[in-house]
Short mmCIF file of N, CA and C and ligand atoms in Angstrom, two decimals:
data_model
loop_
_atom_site.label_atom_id
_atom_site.label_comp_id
_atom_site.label_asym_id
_atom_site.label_seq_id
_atom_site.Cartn_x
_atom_site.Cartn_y
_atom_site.Cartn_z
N UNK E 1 72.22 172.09 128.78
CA UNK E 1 72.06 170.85 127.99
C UNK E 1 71.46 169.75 128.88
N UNK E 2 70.67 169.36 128.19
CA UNK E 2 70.16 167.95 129.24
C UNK E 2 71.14 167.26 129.11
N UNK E 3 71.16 166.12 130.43
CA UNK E 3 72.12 165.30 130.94
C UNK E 3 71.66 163.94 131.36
N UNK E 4 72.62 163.25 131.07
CA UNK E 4 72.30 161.69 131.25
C UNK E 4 73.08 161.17 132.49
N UNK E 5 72.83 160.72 133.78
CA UNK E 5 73.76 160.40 134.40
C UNK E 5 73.69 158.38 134.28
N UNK E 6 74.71 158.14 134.00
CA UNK E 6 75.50 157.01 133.46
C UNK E 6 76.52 156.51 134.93
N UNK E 7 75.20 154.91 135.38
CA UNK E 7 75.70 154.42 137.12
C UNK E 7 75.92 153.02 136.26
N UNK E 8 77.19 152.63 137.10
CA UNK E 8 77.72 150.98 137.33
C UNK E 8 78.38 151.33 137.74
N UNK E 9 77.81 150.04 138.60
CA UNK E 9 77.80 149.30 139.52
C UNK E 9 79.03 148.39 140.20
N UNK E 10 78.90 147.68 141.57
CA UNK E 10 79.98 146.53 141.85
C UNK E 10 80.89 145.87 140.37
N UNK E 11 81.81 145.81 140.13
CA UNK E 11 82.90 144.80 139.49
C UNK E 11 82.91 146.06 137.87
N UNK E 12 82.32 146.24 138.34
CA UNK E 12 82.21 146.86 136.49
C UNK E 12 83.44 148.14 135.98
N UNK E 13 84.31 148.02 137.47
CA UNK E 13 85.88 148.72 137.04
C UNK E 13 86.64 147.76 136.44
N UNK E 14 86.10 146.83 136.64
CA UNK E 14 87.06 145.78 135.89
C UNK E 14 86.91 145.24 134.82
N UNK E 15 85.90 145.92 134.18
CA UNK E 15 85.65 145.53 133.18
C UNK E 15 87.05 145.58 131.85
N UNK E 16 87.03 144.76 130.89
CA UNK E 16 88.81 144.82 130.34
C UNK E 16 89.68 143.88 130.46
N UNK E 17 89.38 143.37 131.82
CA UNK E 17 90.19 142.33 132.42
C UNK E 17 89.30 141.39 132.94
N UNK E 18 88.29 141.60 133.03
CA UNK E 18 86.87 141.35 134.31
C UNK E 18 86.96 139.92 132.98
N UNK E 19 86.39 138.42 133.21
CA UNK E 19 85.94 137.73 132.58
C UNK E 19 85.83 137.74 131.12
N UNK E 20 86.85 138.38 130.30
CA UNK E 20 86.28 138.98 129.02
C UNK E 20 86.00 138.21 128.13
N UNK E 21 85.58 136.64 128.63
CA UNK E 21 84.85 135.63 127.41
C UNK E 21 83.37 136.06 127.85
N UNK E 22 83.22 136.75 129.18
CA UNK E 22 82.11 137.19 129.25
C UNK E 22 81.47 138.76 128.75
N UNK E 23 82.19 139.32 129.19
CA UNK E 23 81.97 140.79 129.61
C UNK E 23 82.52 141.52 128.59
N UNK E 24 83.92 140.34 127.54
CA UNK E 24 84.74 141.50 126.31
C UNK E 24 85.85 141.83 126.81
N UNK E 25 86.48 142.67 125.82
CA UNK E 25 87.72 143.34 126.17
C UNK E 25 87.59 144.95 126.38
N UNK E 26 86.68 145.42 125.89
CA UNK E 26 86.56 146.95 126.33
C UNK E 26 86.65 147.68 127.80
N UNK E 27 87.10 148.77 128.64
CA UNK E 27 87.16 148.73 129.63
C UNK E 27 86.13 150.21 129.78
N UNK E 28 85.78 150.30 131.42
CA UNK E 28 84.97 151.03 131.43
C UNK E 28 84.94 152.13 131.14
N UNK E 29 86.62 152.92 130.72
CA UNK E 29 86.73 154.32 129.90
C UNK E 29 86.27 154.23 128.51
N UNK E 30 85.89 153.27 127.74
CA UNK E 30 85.87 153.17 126.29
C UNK E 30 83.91 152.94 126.70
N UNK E 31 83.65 152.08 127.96
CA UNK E 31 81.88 152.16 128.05
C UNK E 31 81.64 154.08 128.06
N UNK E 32 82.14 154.23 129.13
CA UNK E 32 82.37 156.01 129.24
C UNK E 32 81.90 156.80 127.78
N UNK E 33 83.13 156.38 127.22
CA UNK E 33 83.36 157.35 125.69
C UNK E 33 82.25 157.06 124.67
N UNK E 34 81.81 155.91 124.50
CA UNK E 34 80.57 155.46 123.79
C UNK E 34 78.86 155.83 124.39
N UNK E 35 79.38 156.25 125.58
CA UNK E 35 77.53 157.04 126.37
C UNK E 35 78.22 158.11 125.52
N UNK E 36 79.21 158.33 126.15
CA UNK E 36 79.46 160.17 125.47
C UNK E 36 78.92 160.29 124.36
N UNK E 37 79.50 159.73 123.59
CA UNK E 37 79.57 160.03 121.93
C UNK E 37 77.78 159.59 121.77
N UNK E 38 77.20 158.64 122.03
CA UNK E 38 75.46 158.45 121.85
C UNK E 38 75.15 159.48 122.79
N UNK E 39 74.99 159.78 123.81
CA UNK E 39 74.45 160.98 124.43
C UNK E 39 74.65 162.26 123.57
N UNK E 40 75.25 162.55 123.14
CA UNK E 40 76.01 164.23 122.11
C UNK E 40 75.04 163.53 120.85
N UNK E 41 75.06 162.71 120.45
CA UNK E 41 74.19 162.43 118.85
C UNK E 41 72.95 162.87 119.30
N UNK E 42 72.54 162.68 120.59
CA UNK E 42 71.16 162.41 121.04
C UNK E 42 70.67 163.71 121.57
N UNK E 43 72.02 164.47 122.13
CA UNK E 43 71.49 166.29 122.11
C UNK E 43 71.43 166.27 123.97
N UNK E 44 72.14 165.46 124.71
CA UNK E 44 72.53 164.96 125.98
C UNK E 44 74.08 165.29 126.28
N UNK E 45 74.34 165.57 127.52
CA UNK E 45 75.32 165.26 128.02
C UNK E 45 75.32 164.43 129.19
N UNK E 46 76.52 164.40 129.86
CA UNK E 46 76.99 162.93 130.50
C UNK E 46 77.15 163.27 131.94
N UNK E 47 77.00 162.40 133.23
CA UNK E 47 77.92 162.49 134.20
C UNK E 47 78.48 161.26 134.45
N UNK E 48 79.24 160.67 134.40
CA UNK E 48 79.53 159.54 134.71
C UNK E 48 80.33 158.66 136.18
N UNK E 49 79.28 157.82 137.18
CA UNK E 49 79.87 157.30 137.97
C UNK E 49 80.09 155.67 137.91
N UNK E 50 80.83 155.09 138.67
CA UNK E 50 80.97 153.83 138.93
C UNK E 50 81.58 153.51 140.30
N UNK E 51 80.52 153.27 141.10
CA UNK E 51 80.79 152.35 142.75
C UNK E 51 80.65 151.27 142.91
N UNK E 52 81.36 150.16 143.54
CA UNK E 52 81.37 148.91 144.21
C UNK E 52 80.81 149.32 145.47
N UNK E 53 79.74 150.38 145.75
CA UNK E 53 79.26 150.33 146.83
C UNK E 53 77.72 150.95 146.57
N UNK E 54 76.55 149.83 146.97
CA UNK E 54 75.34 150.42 147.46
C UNK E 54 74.86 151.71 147.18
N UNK E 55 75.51 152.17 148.74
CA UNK E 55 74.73 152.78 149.51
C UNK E 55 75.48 154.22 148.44
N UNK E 56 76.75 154.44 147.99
CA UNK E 56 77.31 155.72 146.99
C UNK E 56 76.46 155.29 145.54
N UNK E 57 75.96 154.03 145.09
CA UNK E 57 75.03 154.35 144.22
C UNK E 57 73.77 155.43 144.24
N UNK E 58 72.99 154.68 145.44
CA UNK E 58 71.77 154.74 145.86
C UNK E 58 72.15 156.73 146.13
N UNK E 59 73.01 157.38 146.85
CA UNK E 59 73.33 158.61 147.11
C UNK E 59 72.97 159.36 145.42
N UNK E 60 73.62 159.01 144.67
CA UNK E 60 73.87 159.64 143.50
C UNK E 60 72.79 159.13 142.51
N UNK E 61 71.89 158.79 143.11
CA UNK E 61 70.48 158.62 142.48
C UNK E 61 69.73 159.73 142.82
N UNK E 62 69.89 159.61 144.25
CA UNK E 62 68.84 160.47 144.75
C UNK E 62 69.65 161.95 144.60
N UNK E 63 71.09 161.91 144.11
CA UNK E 63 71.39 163.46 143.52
C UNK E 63 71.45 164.02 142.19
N UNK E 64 70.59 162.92 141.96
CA UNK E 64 70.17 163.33 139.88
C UNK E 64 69.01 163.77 140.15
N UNK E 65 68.16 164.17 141.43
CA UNK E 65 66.74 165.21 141.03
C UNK E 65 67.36 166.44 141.03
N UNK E 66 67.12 167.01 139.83
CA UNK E 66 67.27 168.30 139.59
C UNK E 66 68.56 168.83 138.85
N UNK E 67 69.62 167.84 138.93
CA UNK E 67 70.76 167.62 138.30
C UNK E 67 70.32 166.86 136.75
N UNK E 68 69.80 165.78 136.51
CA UNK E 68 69.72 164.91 135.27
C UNK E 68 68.63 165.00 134.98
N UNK E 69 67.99 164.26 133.81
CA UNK E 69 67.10 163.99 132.91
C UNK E 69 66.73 162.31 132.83
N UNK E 70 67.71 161.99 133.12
CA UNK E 70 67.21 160.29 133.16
C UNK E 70 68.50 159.25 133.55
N UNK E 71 68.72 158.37 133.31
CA UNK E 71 69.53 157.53 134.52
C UNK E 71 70.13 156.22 133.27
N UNK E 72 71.03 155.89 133.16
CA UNK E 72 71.16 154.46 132.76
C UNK E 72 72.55 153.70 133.35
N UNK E 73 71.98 152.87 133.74
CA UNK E 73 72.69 152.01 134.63
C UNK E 73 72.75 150.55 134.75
N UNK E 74 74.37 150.30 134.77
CA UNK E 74 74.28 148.88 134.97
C UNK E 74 74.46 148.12 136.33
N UNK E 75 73.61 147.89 137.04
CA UNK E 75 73.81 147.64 138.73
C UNK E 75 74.84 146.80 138.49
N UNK E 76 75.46 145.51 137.81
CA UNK E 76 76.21 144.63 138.55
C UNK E 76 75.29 144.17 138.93
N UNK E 77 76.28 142.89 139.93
CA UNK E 77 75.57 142.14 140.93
C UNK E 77 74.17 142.21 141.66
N UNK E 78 73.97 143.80 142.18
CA UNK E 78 72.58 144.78 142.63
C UNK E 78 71.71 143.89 141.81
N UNK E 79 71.98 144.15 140.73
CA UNK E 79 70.02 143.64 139.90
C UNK E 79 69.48 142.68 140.61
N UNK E 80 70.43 141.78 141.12
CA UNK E 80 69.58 140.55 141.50
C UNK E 80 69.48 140.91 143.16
N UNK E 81 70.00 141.75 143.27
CA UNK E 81 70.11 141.66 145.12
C UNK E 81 68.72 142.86 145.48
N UNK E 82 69.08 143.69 144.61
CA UNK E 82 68.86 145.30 145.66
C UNK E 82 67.41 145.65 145.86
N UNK E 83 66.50 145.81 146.52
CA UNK E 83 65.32 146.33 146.74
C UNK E 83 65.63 147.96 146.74
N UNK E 84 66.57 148.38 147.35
CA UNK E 84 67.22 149.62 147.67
C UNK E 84 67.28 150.12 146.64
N UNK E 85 67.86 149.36 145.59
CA UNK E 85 68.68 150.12 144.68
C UNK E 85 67.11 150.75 143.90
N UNK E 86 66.34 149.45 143.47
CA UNK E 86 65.15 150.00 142.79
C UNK E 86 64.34 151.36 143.37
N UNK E 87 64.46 150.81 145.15
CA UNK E 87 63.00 151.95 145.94
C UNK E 87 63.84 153.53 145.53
N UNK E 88 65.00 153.39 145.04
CA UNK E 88 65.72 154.48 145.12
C UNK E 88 65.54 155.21 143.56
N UNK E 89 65.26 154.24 142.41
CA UNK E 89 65.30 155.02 141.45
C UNK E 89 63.43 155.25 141.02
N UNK E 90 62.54 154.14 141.99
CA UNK E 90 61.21 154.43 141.71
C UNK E 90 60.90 155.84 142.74
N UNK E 91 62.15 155.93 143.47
CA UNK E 91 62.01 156.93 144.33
C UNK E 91 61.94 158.19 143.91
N UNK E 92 62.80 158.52 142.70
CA UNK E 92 63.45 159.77 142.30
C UNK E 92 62.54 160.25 141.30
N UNK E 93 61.66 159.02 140.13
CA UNK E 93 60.88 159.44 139.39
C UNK E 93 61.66 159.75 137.97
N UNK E 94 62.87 159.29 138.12
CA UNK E 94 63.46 159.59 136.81
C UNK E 94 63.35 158.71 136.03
N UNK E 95 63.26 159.21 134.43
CA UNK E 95 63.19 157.69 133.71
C UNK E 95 64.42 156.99 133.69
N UNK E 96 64.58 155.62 133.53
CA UNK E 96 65.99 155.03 133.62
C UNK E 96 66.25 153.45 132.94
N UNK E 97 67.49 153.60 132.34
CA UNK E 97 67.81 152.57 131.53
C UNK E 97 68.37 151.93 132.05
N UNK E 98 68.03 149.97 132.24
CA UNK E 98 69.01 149.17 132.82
C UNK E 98 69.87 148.50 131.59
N UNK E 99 70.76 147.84 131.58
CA UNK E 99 72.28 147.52 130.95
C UNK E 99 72.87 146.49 131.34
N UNK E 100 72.53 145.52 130.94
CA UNK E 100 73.34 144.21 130.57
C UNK E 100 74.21 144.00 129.59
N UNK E 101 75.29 144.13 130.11
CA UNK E 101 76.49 143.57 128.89
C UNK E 101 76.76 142.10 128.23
N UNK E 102 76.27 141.78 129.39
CA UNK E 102 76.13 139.51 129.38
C UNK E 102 74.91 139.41 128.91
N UNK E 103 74.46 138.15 128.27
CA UNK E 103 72.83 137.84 128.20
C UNK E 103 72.22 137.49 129.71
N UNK E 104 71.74 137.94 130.95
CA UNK E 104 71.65 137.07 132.29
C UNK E 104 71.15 136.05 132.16
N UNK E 105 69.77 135.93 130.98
CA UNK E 105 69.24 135.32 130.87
C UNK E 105 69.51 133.88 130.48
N UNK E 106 70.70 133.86 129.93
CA UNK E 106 71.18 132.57 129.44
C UNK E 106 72.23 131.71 130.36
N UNK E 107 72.14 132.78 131.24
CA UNK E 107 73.80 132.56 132.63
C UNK E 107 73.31 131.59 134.07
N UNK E 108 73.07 131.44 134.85
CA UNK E 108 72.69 131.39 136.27
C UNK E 108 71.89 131.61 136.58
N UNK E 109 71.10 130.79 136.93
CA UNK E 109 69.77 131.33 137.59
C UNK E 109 69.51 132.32 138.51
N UNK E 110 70.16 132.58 139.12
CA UNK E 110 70.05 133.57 140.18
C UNK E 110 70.42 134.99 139.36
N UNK E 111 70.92 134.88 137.95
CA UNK E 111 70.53 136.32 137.02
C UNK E 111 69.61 136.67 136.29
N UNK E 112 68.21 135.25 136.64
CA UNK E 112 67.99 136.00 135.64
C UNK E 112 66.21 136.65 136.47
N UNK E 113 66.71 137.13 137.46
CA UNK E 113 65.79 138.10 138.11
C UNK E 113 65.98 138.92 138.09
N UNK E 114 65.37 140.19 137.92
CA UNK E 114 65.55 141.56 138.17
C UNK E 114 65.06 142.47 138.89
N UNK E 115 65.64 142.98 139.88
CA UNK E 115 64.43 143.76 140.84
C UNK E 115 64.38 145.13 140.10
N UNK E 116 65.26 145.34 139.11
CA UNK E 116 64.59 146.84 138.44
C UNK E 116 64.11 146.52 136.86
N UNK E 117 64.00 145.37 136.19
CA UNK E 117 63.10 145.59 135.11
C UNK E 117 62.38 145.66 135.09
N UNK E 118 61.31 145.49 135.64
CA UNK E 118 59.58 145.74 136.05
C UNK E 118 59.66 147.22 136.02
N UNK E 119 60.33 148.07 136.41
CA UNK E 119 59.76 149.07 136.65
C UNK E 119 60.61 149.95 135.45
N UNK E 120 62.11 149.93 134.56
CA UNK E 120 62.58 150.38 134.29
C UNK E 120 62.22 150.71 132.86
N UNK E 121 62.56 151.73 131.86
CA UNK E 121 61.31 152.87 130.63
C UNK E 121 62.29 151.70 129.65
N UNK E 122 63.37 151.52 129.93
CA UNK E 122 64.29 151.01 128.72
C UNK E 122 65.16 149.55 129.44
N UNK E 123 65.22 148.37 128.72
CA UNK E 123 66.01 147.31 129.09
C UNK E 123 66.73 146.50 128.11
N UNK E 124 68.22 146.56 127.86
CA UNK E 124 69.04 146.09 126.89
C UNK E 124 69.73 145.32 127.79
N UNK E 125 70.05 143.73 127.31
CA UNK E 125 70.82 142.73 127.80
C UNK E 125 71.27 142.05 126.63
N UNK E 126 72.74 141.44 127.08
CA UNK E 126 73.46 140.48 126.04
C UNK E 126 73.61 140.99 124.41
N UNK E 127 73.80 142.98 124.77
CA UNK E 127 74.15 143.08 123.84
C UNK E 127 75.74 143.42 123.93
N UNK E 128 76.28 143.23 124.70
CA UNK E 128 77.84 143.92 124.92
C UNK E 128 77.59 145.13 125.25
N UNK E 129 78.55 145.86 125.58
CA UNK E 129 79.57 146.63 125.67
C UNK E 129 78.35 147.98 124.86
N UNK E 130 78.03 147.61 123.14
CA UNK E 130 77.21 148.10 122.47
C UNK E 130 75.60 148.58 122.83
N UNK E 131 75.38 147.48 124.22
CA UNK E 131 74.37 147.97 124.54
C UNK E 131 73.76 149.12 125.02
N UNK E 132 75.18 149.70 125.52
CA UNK E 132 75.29 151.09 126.13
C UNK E 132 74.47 152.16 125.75
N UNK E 133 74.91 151.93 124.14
CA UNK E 133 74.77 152.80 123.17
C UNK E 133 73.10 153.10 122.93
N UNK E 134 72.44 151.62 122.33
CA UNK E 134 71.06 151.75 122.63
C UNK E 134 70.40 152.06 123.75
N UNK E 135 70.85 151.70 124.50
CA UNK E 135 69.91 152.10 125.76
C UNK E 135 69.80 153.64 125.95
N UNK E 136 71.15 154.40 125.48
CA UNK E 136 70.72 156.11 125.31
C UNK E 136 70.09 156.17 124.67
N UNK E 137 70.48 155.51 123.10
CA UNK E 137 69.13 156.51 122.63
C UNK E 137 67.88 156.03 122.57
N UNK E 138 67.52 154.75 123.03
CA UNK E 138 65.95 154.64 123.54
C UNK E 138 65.71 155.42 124.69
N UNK E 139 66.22 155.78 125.56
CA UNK E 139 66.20 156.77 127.18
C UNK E 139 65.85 158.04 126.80
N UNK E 140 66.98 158.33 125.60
CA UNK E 140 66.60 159.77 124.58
C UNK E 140 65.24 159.69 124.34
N UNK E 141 64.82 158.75 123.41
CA UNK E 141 63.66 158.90 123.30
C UNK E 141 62.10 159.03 123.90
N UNK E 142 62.53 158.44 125.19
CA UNK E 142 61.53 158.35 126.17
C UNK E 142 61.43 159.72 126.78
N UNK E 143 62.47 160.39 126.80
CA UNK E 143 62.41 161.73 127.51
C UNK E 143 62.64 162.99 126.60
N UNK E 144 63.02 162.57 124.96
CA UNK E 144 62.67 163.55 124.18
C UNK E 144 62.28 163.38 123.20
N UNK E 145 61.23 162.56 122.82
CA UNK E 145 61.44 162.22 121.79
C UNK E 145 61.66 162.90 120.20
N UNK E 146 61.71 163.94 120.06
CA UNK E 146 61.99 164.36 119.17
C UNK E 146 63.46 164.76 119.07
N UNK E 147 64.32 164.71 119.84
CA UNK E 147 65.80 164.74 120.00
C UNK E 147 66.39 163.12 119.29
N UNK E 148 65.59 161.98 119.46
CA UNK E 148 65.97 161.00 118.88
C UNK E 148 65.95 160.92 117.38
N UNK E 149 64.89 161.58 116.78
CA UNK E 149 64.57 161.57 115.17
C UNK E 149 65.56 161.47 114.03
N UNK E 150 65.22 161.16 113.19
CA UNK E 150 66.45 161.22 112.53
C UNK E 150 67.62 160.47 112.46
C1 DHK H 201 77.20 142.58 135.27
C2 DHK H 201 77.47 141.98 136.46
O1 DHK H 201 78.46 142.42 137.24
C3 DHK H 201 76.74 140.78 136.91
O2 DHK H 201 76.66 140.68 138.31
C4 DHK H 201 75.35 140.71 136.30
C5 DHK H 201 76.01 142.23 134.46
C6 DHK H 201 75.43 140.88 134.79
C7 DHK H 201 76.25 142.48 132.99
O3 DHK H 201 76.03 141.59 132.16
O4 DHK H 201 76.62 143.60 132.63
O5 DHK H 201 74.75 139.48 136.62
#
């Protein structure tokens, strides 16, 4: 079965408790269960990680060649920081979805840069928690599209 591997990032274990006038009340087992359940509609399965660290992101990027089909991920904090994080997924050649749960755009200036939207096939922000969901199956579609139909 093709596979989706599903990365966030720094703070995003806390999601639940994390700011939830920002971020919601859902926690990252219920983000989990909602790739699941859109990945399986979409004819995908899942791996799912989450590090507060870099450099175990950046690892498990570069161990989805040959393992996954495409990538969606919410860096956290990274978006605005990481050169790494990007050279790592323009590195791998996989297609990949970035994931904003907040709008950045409406937050802090310093969010609302991105060092991986320029380059990334799919980009959902400030949709919640829900955004998850789209971003598979636009990712689906980019890499099958006829698995999305329907
Ligand atoms: C999550 C974070 O942890 C922040 O650092 C980003 C993002 C926004 C989100 O909205 O999911 O700035």
């Amino acid at each position: 079965m093709p596979t989706l591997l599903l990365l966030n990032g720094p703070n995003l274990n806390l999601l639940g408790t994390r700011e939830p006038e920002v971020y919601g009340t859902e926690t990252l087992a219920d983000v989990v269960a909602l790739v699941e359940r859109a990945a399986s509609d979409a004819g995908f399965g899942v791996a799912a990680l989450q590090s507060n660290h870099e450099g175990v992101l950046i690892d498990a990027i570069h161990d989805a060649r040959g393992t996954a089909d495409g990538i969606v991920i919410n860096p956290g904090g990274l978006t605005h920081t990481s050169v790494a994080l990007r050279d790592a997924l323009t590195g791998v050649g996989l297609p990949f979805a970035e994931v904003h749960i907040s709008d950045v755009h409406a937050r802090e200036e310093f969010r609302h840069h991105s060092f991986l939207s320029d380059v990334a096939d799919v980009v959902v922000v400030g949709e919640g928690v829900g955004g998850y969901a789209r971003a598979v199956r636009e990712l689906a579609g980019v890499i099958a599209p006829s698995s999305s139909r329907g």
